[in-house]
Amino acid sequence: MLSMIAAAAENNAIGKDNKLLWHLPDDLKFFKNTTKGHHVIAGRKTFESQGRPLPNRTNIIITKNTNYRAEGCIVVHSLEEALKIAEKDPEPFIIGGETIYKMAMPLAEKIYLTRVHTEKEADTFFPEINMEEWEEKSRIYHEKDEKHQYPFSIIVYERRVDPG
């Protein structure tokens, strides 16, 4: 089951100048616990914004650059290649950025979306979720507090099964 995991503002903003738009420790903890032990698939810019491979995960980076190397990572040149490498993982995760999310959206079966309850200026966005294709399965609300600049909801969507 291919899953996507992201944090996006109300206007689907996810990043600006190759940086995240907020620091939400409880969301980061959720991301870590959810993806630990799995394959994480990211575009090159997303990987470079992290600064290192994510520990306790198999890091797969998609790039068009055939000479690109990243220590501790598997480098591929297409989403199909990445999925082939991750095929034994029961739940590989797409972790960004915008281009990779758009490519994976038609293939994904689950989305873990942290909806950050604000609107932000950005140059990178999460694709629109078509609610005719997706069903909300759970939602956990987190208030703004001393460690979290914005309130947010962690929402899990699953692709609707075609009744026909």
PDB file of N, CA and C in Angstrom, residues 6-110:
ATOM      1  N   ALA A   6       2.420  14.227   4.633  1.00  0.00           N
ATOM      2  CA  ALA A   6       2.764  15.632   4.412  1.00  0.00           C
ATOM      3  C   ALA A   6       2.131  16.496   5.486  1.00  0.00           C
ATOM      4  N   ALA A   7       2.668  17.702   5.621  1.00  0.00           N
ATOM      5  CA  ALA A   7       2.051  18.746   6.435  1.00  0.00           C
ATOM      6  C   ALA A   7       1.794  19.912   5.498  1.00  0.00           C
ATOM      7  N   ALA A   8       0.536  20.346   5.427  1.00  0.00           N
ATOM      8  CA  ALA A   8       0.163  21.409   4.499  1.00  0.00           C
ATOM      9  C   ALA A   8      -0.764  22.405   5.180  1.00  0.00           C
ATOM     10  N   ALA A   9      -0.576  23.668   4.826  1.00  0.00           N
ATOM     11  CA  ALA A   9      -1.462  24.722   5.343  1.00  0.00           C
ATOM     12  C   ALA A   9      -2.840  24.593   4.688  1.00  0.00           C
ATOM     13  N   GLU A  10      -3.771  25.415   5.139  1.00  0.00           N
ATOM     14  CA  GLU A  10      -5.127  25.410   4.583  1.00  0.00           C
ATOM     15  C   GLU A  10      -5.112  25.663   3.073  1.00  0.00           C
ATOM     16  N   ASN A  11      -4.127  26.434   2.595  1.00  0.00           N
ATOM     17  CA  ASN A  11      -4.012  26.710   1.160  1.00  0.00           C
ATOM     18  C   ASN A  11      -3.069  25.716   0.458  1.00  0.00           C
ATOM     19  N   ASN A  12      -2.808  24.577   1.114  1.00  0.00           N
ATOM     20  CA  ASN A  12      -1.960  23.480   0.613  1.00  0.00           C
ATOM     21  C   ASN A  12      -0.483  23.828   0.531  1.00  0.00           C
ATOM     22  N   ALA A  13      -0.065  24.952   1.107  1.00  0.00           N
ATOM     23  CA  ALA A  13       1.350  25.328   1.132  1.00  0.00           C
ATOM     24  C   ALA A  13       2.141  24.314   1.960  1.00  0.00           C
ATOM     25  N   ILE A  14       3.289  23.879   1.396  1.00  0.00           N
ATOM     26  CA  ILE A  14       4.147  22.949   2.149  1.00  0.00           C
ATOM     27  C   ILE A  14       5.572  23.464   2.333  1.00  0.00           C
ATOM     28  N   GLY A  15       5.991  24.435   1.511  1.00  0.00           N
ATOM     29  CA  GLY A  15       7.362  24.909   1.652  1.00  0.00           C
ATOM     30  C   GLY A  15       7.630  26.189   0.896  1.00  0.00           C
ATOM     31  N   LYS A  16       8.731  26.820   1.284  1.00  0.00           N
ATOM     32  CA  LYS A  16       9.183  28.027   0.584  1.00  0.00           C
ATOM     33  C   LYS A  16      10.708  28.055   0.655  1.00  0.00           C
ATOM     34  N   ASP A  17      11.335  28.338  -0.476  1.00  0.00           N
ATOM     35  CA  ASP A  17      12.803  28.391  -0.553  1.00  0.00           C
ATOM     36  C   ASP A  17      13.444  27.114  -0.002  1.00  0.00           C
ATOM     37  N   ASN A  18      12.838  25.976  -0.315  1.00  0.00           N
ATOM     38  CA  ASN A  18      13.321  24.651   0.090  1.00  0.00           C
ATOM     39  C   ASN A  18      13.379  24.470   1.614  1.00  0.00           C
ATOM     40  N   LYS A  19      12.448  25.127   2.310  1.00  0.00           N
ATOM     41  CA  LYS A  19      12.358  24.980   3.768  1.00  0.00           C
ATOM     42  C   LYS A  19      10.900  24.742   4.153  1.00  0.00           C
ATOM     43  N   LEU A  20      10.725  24.045   5.287  1.00  0.00           N
ATOM     44  CA  LEU A  20       9.376  23.892   5.830  1.00  0.00           C
ATOM     45  C   LEU A  20       8.890  25.239   6.345  1.00  0.00           C
ATOM     46  N   LEU A  21       7.585  25.371   6.482  1.00  0.00           N
ATOM     47  CA  LEU A  21       6.992  26.658   6.856  1.00  0.00           C
ATOM     48  C   LEU A  21       6.748  26.803   8.356  1.00  0.00           C
ATOM     49  N   TRP A  22       7.003  25.747   9.126  1.00  0.00           N
ATOM     50  CA  TRP A  22       6.710  25.767  10.561  1.00  0.00           C
ATOM     51  C   TRP A  22       7.536  24.685  11.254  1.00  0.00           C
ATOM     52  N   HIS A  23       7.561  24.768  12.565  1.00  0.00           N
ATOM     53  CA  HIS A  23       8.194  23.731  13.379  1.00  0.00           C
ATOM     54  C   HIS A  23       7.142  23.245  14.368  1.00  0.00           C
ATOM     55  N   LEU A  24       6.642  22.034  14.147  1.00  0.00           N
ATOM     56  CA  LEU A  24       5.588  21.459  14.982  1.00  0.00           C
ATOM     57  C   LEU A  24       6.110  20.135  15.551  1.00  0.00           C
ATOM     58  N   PRO A  25       6.683  20.165  16.764  1.00  0.00           N
ATOM     59  CA  PRO A  25       7.333  18.969  17.317  1.00  0.00           C
ATOM     60  C   PRO A  25       6.432  17.729  17.342  1.00  0.00           C
ATOM     61  N   ASP A  26       5.159  17.889  17.686  1.00  0.00           N
ATOM     62  CA  ASP A  26       4.286  16.709  17.755  1.00  0.00           C
ATOM     63  C   ASP A  26       4.001  16.138  16.369  1.00  0.00           C
ATOM     64  N   ASP A  27       3.958  16.985  15.358  1.00  0.00           N
ATOM     65  CA  ASP A  27       3.805  16.492  13.988  1.00  0.00           C
ATOM     66  C   ASP A  27       5.073  15.769  13.549  1.00  0.00           C
ATOM     67  N   LEU A  28       6.244  16.317  13.879  1.00  0.00           N
ATOM     68  CA  LEU A  28       7.504  15.656  13.535  1.00  0.00           C
ATOM     69  C   LEU A  28       7.598  14.281  14.204  1.00  0.00           C
ATOM     70  N   LYS A  29       7.143  14.199  15.451  1.00  0.00           N
ATOM     71  CA  LYS A  29       7.128  12.921  16.177  1.00  0.00           C
ATOM     72  C   LYS A  29       6.190  11.927  15.475  1.00  0.00           C
ATOM     73  N   PHE A  30       5.009  12.415  15.037  1.00  0.00           N
ATOM     74  CA  PHE A  30       4.064  11.576  14.311  1.00  0.00           C
ATOM     75  C   PHE A  30       4.704  11.072  13.010  1.00  0.00           C
ATOM     76  N   PHE A  31       5.351  11.969  12.268  1.00  0.00           N
ATOM     77  CA  PHE A  31       6.024  11.601  11.020  1.00  0.00           C
ATOM     78  C   PHE A  31       7.075  10.512  11.281  1.00  0.00           C
ATOM     79  N   LYS A  32       7.894  10.729  12.292  1.00  0.00           N
ATOM     80  CA  LYS A  32       8.963   9.781  12.619  1.00  0.00           C
ATOM     81  C   LYS A  32       8.389   8.410  12.972  1.00  0.00           C
ATOM     82  N   ASN A  33       7.391   8.388  13.864  1.00  0.00           N
ATOM     83  CA  ASN A  33       6.808   7.116  14.302  1.00  0.00           C
ATOM     84  C   ASN A  33       6.070   6.398  13.182  1.00  0.00           C
ATOM     85  N   THR A  34       5.440   7.153  12.290  1.00  0.00           N
ATOM     86  CA  THR A  34       4.658   6.556  11.206  1.00  0.00           C
ATOM     87  C   THR A  34       5.559   5.967  10.126  1.00  0.00           C
ATOM     88  N   THR A  35       6.668   6.635   9.817  1.00  0.00           N
ATOM     89  CA  THR A  35       7.527   6.197   8.712  1.00  0.00           C
ATOM     90  C   THR A  35       8.679   5.286   9.143  1.00  0.00           C
ATOM     91  N   LYS A  36       8.940   5.201  10.456  1.00  0.00           N
ATOM     92  CA  LYS A  36      10.072   4.402  10.959  1.00  0.00           C
ATOM     93  C   LYS A  36       9.973   2.955  10.467  1.00  0.00           C
ATOM     94  N   GLY A  37      11.095   2.440   9.963  1.00  0.00           N
ATOM     95  CA  GLY A  37      11.149   1.058   9.501  1.00  0.00           C
ATOM     96  C   GLY A  37      10.662   0.877   8.073  1.00  0.00           C
ATOM     97  N   HIS A  38      10.254   1.951   7.422  1.00  0.00           N
ATOM     98  CA  HIS A  38       9.731   1.869   6.056  1.00  0.00           C
ATOM     99  C   HIS A  38      10.670   2.535   5.057  1.00  0.00           C
ATOM    100  N   HIS A  39      10.358   2.355   3.792  1.00  0.00           N
ATOM    101  CA  HIS A  39      11.027   3.089   2.717  1.00  0.00           C
ATOM    102  C   HIS A  39      10.389   4.474   2.642  1.00  0.00           C
ATOM    103  N   VAL A  40      11.209   5.515   2.568  1.00  0.00           N
ATOM    104  CA  VAL A  40      10.707   6.874   2.347  1.00  0.00           C
ATOM    105  C   VAL A  40      11.248   7.343   1.001  1.00  0.00           C
ATOM    106  N   ILE A  41      10.345   7.856   0.179  1.00  0.00           N
ATOM    107  CA  ILE A  41      10.682   8.258  -1.180  1.00  0.00           C
ATOM    108  C   ILE A  41      10.536   9.768  -1.286  1.00  0.00           C
ATOM    109  N   ALA A  42      11.626  10.420  -1.686  1.00  0.00           N
ATOM    110  CA  ALA A  42      11.634  11.886  -1.755  1.00  0.00           C
ATOM    111  C   ALA A  42      12.334  12.346  -3.023  1.00  0.00           C
ATOM    112  N   GLY A  43      11.983  13.529  -3.454  1.00  0.00           N
ATOM    113  CA  GLY A  43      12.729  14.174  -4.515  1.00  0.00           C
ATOM    114  C   GLY A  43      14.049  14.701  -3.969  1.00  0.00           C
ATOM    115  N   ARG A  44      14.961  15.021  -4.874  1.00  0.00           N
ATOM    116  CA  ARG A  44      16.283  15.489  -4.476  1.00  0.00           C
ATOM    117  C   ARG A  44      16.226  16.740  -3.606  1.00  0.00           C
ATOM    118  N   LYS A  45      15.416  17.721  -3.979  1.00  0.00           N
ATOM    119  CA  LYS A  45      15.373  18.972  -3.204  1.00  0.00           C
ATOM    120  C   LYS A  45      14.837  18.725  -1.802  1.00  0.00           C
ATOM    121  N   THR A  46      13.839  17.859  -1.681  1.00  0.00           N
ATOM    122  CA  THR A  46      13.314  17.519  -0.356  1.00  0.00           C
ATOM    123  C   THR A  46      14.408  16.854   0.477  1.00  0.00           C
ATOM    124  N   PHE A  47      15.105  15.909  -0.125  1.00  0.00           N
ATOM    125  CA  PHE A  47      16.199  15.248   0.585  1.00  0.00           C
ATOM    126  C   PHE A  47      17.245  16.259   1.032  1.00  0.00           C
ATOM    127  N   GLU A  48      17.652  17.150   0.126  1.00  0.00           N
ATOM    128  CA  GLU A  48      18.687  18.128   0.471  1.00  0.00           C
ATOM    129  C   GLU A  48      18.223  19.087   1.558  1.00  0.00           C
ATOM    130  N   SER A  49      16.931  19.375   1.611  1.00  0.00           N
ATOM    131  CA  SER A  49      16.431  20.261   2.672  1.00  0.00           C
ATOM    132  C   SER A  49      16.495  19.578   4.037  1.00  0.00           C
ATOM    133  N   GLN A  50      16.436  18.237   4.064  1.00  0.00           N
ATOM    134  CA  GLN A  50      16.577  17.484   5.314  1.00  0.00           C
ATOM    135  C   GLN A  50      18.023  17.503   5.792  1.00  0.00           C
ATOM    136  N   GLY A  51      18.948  17.506   4.842  1.00  0.00           N
ATOM    137  CA  GLY A  51      20.363  17.569   5.177  1.00  0.00           C
ATOM    138  C   GLY A  51      21.038  16.241   5.426  1.00  0.00           C
ATOM    139  N   ARG A  52      20.244  15.171   5.527  1.00  0.00           N
ATOM    140  CA  ARG A  52      20.826  13.845   5.800  1.00  0.00           C
ATOM    141  C   ARG A  52      19.753  12.790   5.565  1.00  0.00           C
ATOM    142  N   PRO A  53      20.174  11.525   5.410  1.00  0.00           N
ATOM    143  CA  PRO A  53      19.164  10.468   5.327  1.00  0.00           C
ATOM    144  C   PRO A  53      18.395  10.374   6.652  1.00  0.00           C
ATOM    145  N   LEU A  54      17.115  10.060   6.571  1.00  0.00           N
ATOM    146  CA  LEU A  54      16.327   9.891   7.799  1.00  0.00           C
ATOM    147  C   LEU A  54      16.700   8.564   8.437  1.00  0.00           C
ATOM    148  N   PRO A  55      17.040   8.569   9.728  1.00  0.00           N
ATOM    149  CA  PRO A  55      17.472   7.325  10.381  1.00  0.00           C
ATOM    150  C   PRO A  55      16.334   6.309  10.495  1.00  0.00           C
ATOM    151  N   ASN A  56      16.707   5.035  10.559  1.00  0.00           N
ATOM    152  CA  ASN A  56      15.773   3.920  10.743  1.00  0.00           C
ATOM    153  C   ASN A  56      14.758   3.800   9.613  1.00  0.00           C
ATOM    154  N   ARG A  57      15.143   4.255   8.426  1.00  0.00           N
ATOM    155  CA  ARG A  57      14.311   4.150   7.234  1.00  0.00           C
ATOM    156  C   ARG A  57      15.217   3.893   6.038  1.00  0.00           C
ATOM    157  N   THR A  58      14.671   3.295   4.988  1.00  0.00           N
ATOM    158  CA  THR A  58      15.397   3.175   3.726  1.00  0.00           C
ATOM    159  C   THR A  58      15.057   4.406   2.908  1.00  0.00           C
ATOM    160  N   ASN A  59      16.051   5.254   2.667  1.00  0.00           N
ATOM    161  CA  ASN A  59      15.856   6.523   1.962  1.00  0.00           C
ATOM    162  C   ASN A  59      16.070   6.334   0.471  1.00  0.00           C
ATOM    163  N   ILE A  60      15.042   6.639  -0.307  1.00  0.00           N
ATOM    164  CA  ILE A  60      15.129   6.575  -1.767  1.00  0.00           C
ATOM    165  C   ILE A  60      14.937   7.990  -2.303  1.00  0.00           C
ATOM    166  N   ILE A  61      15.867   8.432  -3.137  1.00  0.00           N
ATOM    167  CA  ILE A  61      15.808   9.777  -3.697  1.00  0.00           C
ATOM    168  C   ILE A  61      15.586   9.674  -5.200  1.00  0.00           C
ATOM    169  N   ILE A  62      14.614  10.435  -5.684  1.00  0.00           N
ATOM    170  CA  ILE A  62      14.353  10.487  -7.121  1.00  0.00           C
ATOM    171  C   ILE A  62      14.959  11.776  -7.673  1.00  0.00           C
ATOM    172  N   THR A  63      15.780  11.630  -8.704  1.00  0.00           N
ATOM    173  CA  THR A  63      16.380  12.791  -9.364  1.00  0.00           C
ATOM    174  C   THR A  63      16.594  12.478 -10.846  1.00  0.00           C
ATOM    175  N   LYS A  64      16.542  13.511 -11.659  1.00  0.00           N
ATOM    176  CA  LYS A  64      16.842  13.341 -13.089  1.00  0.00           C
ATOM    177  C   LYS A  64      18.356  13.296 -13.318  1.00  0.00           C
ATOM    178  N   ASN A  65      19.126  13.781 -12.346  1.00  0.00           N
ATOM    179  CA  ASN A  65      20.577  13.851 -12.461  1.00  0.00           C
ATOM    180  C   ASN A  65      21.180  12.452 -12.311  1.00  0.00           C
ATOM    181  N   THR A  66      21.686  11.897 -13.407  1.00  0.00           N
ATOM    182  CA  THR A  66      22.218  10.532 -13.384  1.00  0.00           C
ATOM    183  C   THR A  66      23.538  10.415 -12.626  1.00  0.00           C
ATOM    184  N   ASN A  67      24.186  11.541 -12.325  1.00  0.00           N
ATOM    185  CA  ASN A  67      25.447  11.527 -11.570  1.00  0.00           C
ATOM    186  C   ASN A  67      25.242  11.780 -10.083  1.00  0.00           C
ATOM    187  N   TYR A  68      24.003  11.996  -9.664  1.00  0.00           N
ATOM    188  CA  TYR A  68      23.744  12.355  -8.263  1.00  0.00           C
ATOM    189  C   TYR A  68      24.023  11.181  -7.341  1.00  0.00           C
ATOM    190  N   ARG A  69      24.690  11.459  -6.236  1.00  0.00           N
ATOM    191  CA  ARG A  69      24.985  10.456  -5.208  1.00  0.00           C
ATOM    192  C   ARG A  69      24.629  11.054  -3.858  1.00  0.00           C
ATOM    193  N   ALA A  70      24.133  10.223  -2.971  1.00  0.00           N
ATOM    194  CA  ALA A  70      23.843  10.660  -1.606  1.00  0.00           C
ATOM    195  C   ALA A  70      24.167   9.495  -0.678  1.00  0.00           C
ATOM    196  N   GLU A  71      25.110   9.729   0.199  1.00  0.00           N
ATOM    197  CA  GLU A  71      25.553   8.684   1.122  1.00  0.00           C
ATOM    198  C   GLU A  71      24.390   8.201   1.982  1.00  0.00           C
ATOM    199  N   GLY A  72      24.270   6.880   2.091  1.00  0.00           N
ATOM    200  CA  GLY A  72      23.225   6.300   2.919  1.00  0.00           C
ATOM    201  C   GLY A  72      21.860   6.253   2.248  1.00  0.00           C
ATOM    202  N   CYS A  73      21.806   6.558   0.938  1.00  0.00           N
ATOM    203  CA  CYS A  73      20.538   6.596   0.211  1.00  0.00           C
ATOM    204  C   CYS A  73      20.631   5.774  -1.071  1.00  0.00           C
ATOM    205  N   ILE A  74      19.482   5.388  -1.555  1.00  0.00           N
ATOM    206  CA  ILE A  74      19.372   4.764  -2.867  1.00  0.00           C
ATOM    207  C   ILE A  74      18.894   5.861  -3.817  1.00  0.00           C
ATOM    208  N   VAL A  75      19.622   6.081  -4.888  1.00  0.00           N
ATOM    209  CA  VAL A  75      19.261   7.128  -5.853  1.00  0.00           C
ATOM    210  C   VAL A  75      18.669   6.464  -7.094  1.00  0.00           C
ATOM    211  N   VAL A  76      17.497   6.939  -7.495  1.00  0.00           N
ATOM    212  CA  VAL A  76      16.812   6.426  -8.689  1.00  0.00           C
ATOM    213  C   VAL A  76      16.399   7.613  -9.558  1.00  0.00           C
ATOM    214  N   HIS A  77      15.861   7.293 -10.738  1.00  0.00           N
ATOM    215  CA  HIS A  77      15.554   8.352 -11.686  1.00  0.00           C
ATOM    216  C   HIS A  77      14.086   8.382 -12.105  1.00  0.00           C
ATOM    217  N   SER A  78      13.245   7.584 -11.411  1.00  0.00           N
ATOM    218  CA  SER A  78      11.809   7.628 -11.683  1.00  0.00           C
ATOM    219  C   SER A  78      11.046   7.098 -10.475  1.00  0.00           C
ATOM    220  N   LEU A  79       9.790   7.474 -10.390  1.00  0.00           N
ATOM    221  CA  LEU A  79       8.930   6.955  -9.324  1.00  0.00           C
ATOM    222  C   LEU A  79       8.782   5.440  -9.474  1.00  0.00           C
ATOM    223  N   GLU A  80       8.675   4.967 -10.710  1.00  0.00           N
ATOM    224  CA  GLU A  80       8.542   3.522 -10.949  1.00  0.00           C
ATOM    225  C   GLU A  80       9.733   2.760 -10.386  1.00  0.00           C
ATOM    226  N   GLU A  81      10.946   3.278 -10.606  1.00  0.00           N
ATOM    227  CA  GLU A  81      12.156   2.642 -10.047  1.00  0.00           C
ATOM    228  C   GLU A  81      12.093   2.611  -8.524  1.00  0.00           C
ATOM    229  N   ALA A  82      11.677   3.731  -7.933  1.00  0.00           N
ATOM    230  CA  ALA A  82      11.594   3.819  -6.473  1.00  0.00           C
ATOM    231  C   ALA A  82      10.602   2.793  -5.929  1.00  0.00           C
ATOM    232  N   LEU A  83       9.452   2.675  -6.573  1.00  0.00           N
ATOM    233  CA  LEU A  83       8.422   1.732  -6.107  1.00  0.00           C
ATOM    234  C   LEU A  83       8.886   0.286  -6.272  1.00  0.00           C
ATOM    235  N   LYS A  84       9.651   0.013  -7.312  1.00  0.00           N
ATOM    236  CA  LYS A  84      10.182  -1.339  -7.514  1.00  0.00           C
ATOM    237  C   LYS A  84      11.115  -1.706  -6.357  1.00  0.00           C
ATOM    238  N   ILE A  85      11.973  -0.785  -5.964  1.00  0.00           N
ATOM    239  CA  ILE A  85      12.894  -1.032  -4.853  1.00  0.00           C
ATOM    240  C   ILE A  85      12.128  -1.247  -3.549  1.00  0.00           C
ATOM    241  N   ALA A  86      11.016  -0.525  -3.385  1.00  0.00           N
ATOM    242  CA  ALA A  86      10.242  -0.580  -2.134  1.00  0.00           C
ATOM    243  C   ALA A  86       9.144  -1.639  -2.157  1.00  0.00           C
ATOM    244  N   GLU A  87       9.106  -2.482  -3.192  1.00  0.00           N
ATOM    245  CA  GLU A  87       7.944  -3.360  -3.370  1.00  0.00           C
ATOM    246  C   GLU A  87       7.715  -4.360  -2.233  1.00  0.00           C
ATOM    247  N   LYS A  88       8.745  -4.710  -1.480  1.00  0.00           N
ATOM    248  CA  LYS A  88       8.558  -5.655  -0.366  1.00  0.00           C
ATOM    249  C   LYS A  88       8.090  -4.969   0.922  1.00  0.00           C
ATOM    250  N   ASP A  89       8.146  -3.643   0.925  1.00  0.00           N
ATOM    251  CA  ASP A  89       7.684  -2.867   2.083  1.00  0.00           C
ATOM    252  C   ASP A  89       6.151  -2.831   2.022  1.00  0.00           C
ATOM    253  N   PRO A  90       5.466  -3.229   3.100  1.00  0.00           N
ATOM    254  CA  PRO A  90       3.997  -3.195   3.069  1.00  0.00           C
ATOM    255  C   PRO A  90       3.423  -1.775   2.974  1.00  0.00           C
ATOM    256  N   GLU A  91       4.222  -0.770   3.358  1.00  0.00           N
ATOM    257  CA  GLU A  91       3.742   0.609   3.280  1.00  0.00           C
ATOM    258  C   GLU A  91       4.896   1.587   3.069  1.00  0.00           C
ATOM    259  N   PRO A  92       5.374   1.715   1.825  1.00  0.00           N
ATOM    260  CA  PRO A  92       6.360   2.767   1.554  1.00  0.00           C
ATOM    261  C   PRO A  92       5.672   4.132   1.587  1.00  0.00           C
ATOM    262  N   PHE A  93       6.456   5.173   1.888  1.00  0.00           N
ATOM    263  CA  PHE A  93       5.915   6.525   2.042  1.00  0.00           C
ATOM    264  C   PHE A  93       6.526   7.497   1.048  1.00  0.00           C
ATOM    265  N   ILE A  94       5.674   8.275   0.405  1.00  0.00           N
ATOM    266  CA  ILE A  94       6.095   9.420  -0.387  1.00  0.00           C
ATOM    267  C   ILE A  94       6.174  10.588   0.593  1.00  0.00           C
ATOM    268  N   ILE A  95       7.351  11.244   0.681  1.00  0.00           N
ATOM    269  CA  ILE A  95       7.513  12.323   1.673  1.00  0.00           C
ATOM    270  C   ILE A  95       7.776  13.686   1.034  1.00  0.00           C
ATOM    271  N   GLY A  96       7.614  13.796  -0.278  1.00  0.00           N
ATOM    272  CA  GLY A  96       7.741  15.103  -0.928  1.00  0.00           C
ATOM    273  C   GLY A  96       8.839  15.121  -1.965  1.00  0.00           C
ATOM    274  N   GLY A  97       8.948  16.238  -2.618  1.00  0.00           N
ATOM    275  CA  GLY A  97       8.149  17.440  -2.547  1.00  0.00           C
ATOM    276  C   GLY A  97       6.986  17.449  -3.530  1.00  0.00           C
ATOM    277  N   GLU A  98       6.633  18.649  -3.944  1.00  0.00           N
ATOM    278  CA  GLU A  98       5.433  18.866  -4.747  1.00  0.00           C
ATOM    279  C   GLU A  98       5.377  17.970  -5.991  1.00  0.00           C
ATOM    280  N   THR A  99       6.456  17.910  -6.747  1.00  0.00           N
ATOM    281  CA  THR A  99       6.470  17.122  -7.989  1.00  0.00           C
ATOM    282  C   THR A  99       6.250  15.641  -7.698  1.00  0.00           C
ATOM    283  N   ILE A 100       6.914  15.130  -6.678  1.00  0.00           N
ATOM    284  CA  ILE A 100       6.798  13.706  -6.338  1.00  0.00           C
ATOM    285  C   ILE A 100       5.387  13.410  -5.815  1.00  0.00           C
ATOM    286  N   TYR A 101       4.833  14.311  -4.990  1.00  0.00           N
ATOM    287  CA  TYR A 101       3.453  14.130  -4.534  1.00  0.00           C
ATOM    288  C   TYR A 101       2.491  14.061  -5.715  1.00  0.00           C
ATOM    289  N   LYS A 102       2.656  14.965  -6.684  1.00  0.00           N
ATOM    290  CA  LYS A 102       1.762  14.978  -7.859  1.00  0.00           C
ATOM    291  C   LYS A 102       1.881  13.678  -8.652  1.00  0.00           C
ATOM    292  N   MET A 103       3.107  13.188  -8.829  1.00  0.00           N
ATOM    293  CA  MET A 103       3.304  11.933  -9.566  1.00  0.00           C
ATOM    294  C   MET A 103       2.677  10.752  -8.828  1.00  0.00           C
ATOM    295  N   ALA A 104       2.766  10.763  -7.501  1.00  0.00           N
ATOM    296  CA  ALA A 104       2.314   9.620  -6.705  1.00  0.00           C
ATOM    297  C   ALA A 104       0.812   9.643  -6.405  1.00  0.00           C
ATOM    298  N   MET A 105       0.182  10.806  -6.479  1.00  0.00           N
ATOM    299  CA  MET A 105      -1.231  10.926  -6.088  1.00  0.00           C
ATOM    300  C   MET A 105      -2.136   9.871  -6.740  1.00  0.00           C
ATOM    301  N   PRO A 106      -2.017   9.612  -8.055  1.00  0.00           N
ATOM    302  CA  PRO A 106      -2.912   8.610  -8.649  1.00  0.00           C
ATOM    303  C   PRO A 106      -2.634   7.180  -8.187  1.00  0.00           C
ATOM    304  N   LEU A 107      -1.440   6.939  -7.633  1.00  0.00           N
ATOM    305  CA  LEU A 107      -1.047   5.588  -7.218  1.00  0.00           C
ATOM    306  C   LEU A 107      -1.256   5.338  -5.731  1.00  0.00           C
ATOM    307  N   ALA A 108      -1.322   6.403  -4.955  1.00  0.00           N
ATOM    308  CA  ALA A 108      -1.397   6.270  -3.492  1.00  0.00           C
ATOM    309  C   ALA A 108      -2.741   5.693  -3.060  1.00  0.00           C
ATOM    310  N   GLU A 109      -2.698   4.966  -1.949  1.00  0.00           N
ATOM    311  CA  GLU A 109      -3.920   4.396  -1.377  1.00  0.00           C
ATOM    312  C   GLU A 109      -4.256   5.041  -0.029  1.00  0.00           C
ATOM    313  N   LYS A 110      -3.273   5.762   0.538  1.00  0.00           N
ATOM    314  CA  LYS A 110      -3.484   6.375   1.848  1.00  0.00           C
ATOM    315  C   LYS A 110      -2.717   7.691   1.908  1.00  0.00           C
TER     316      LYS A 110
END
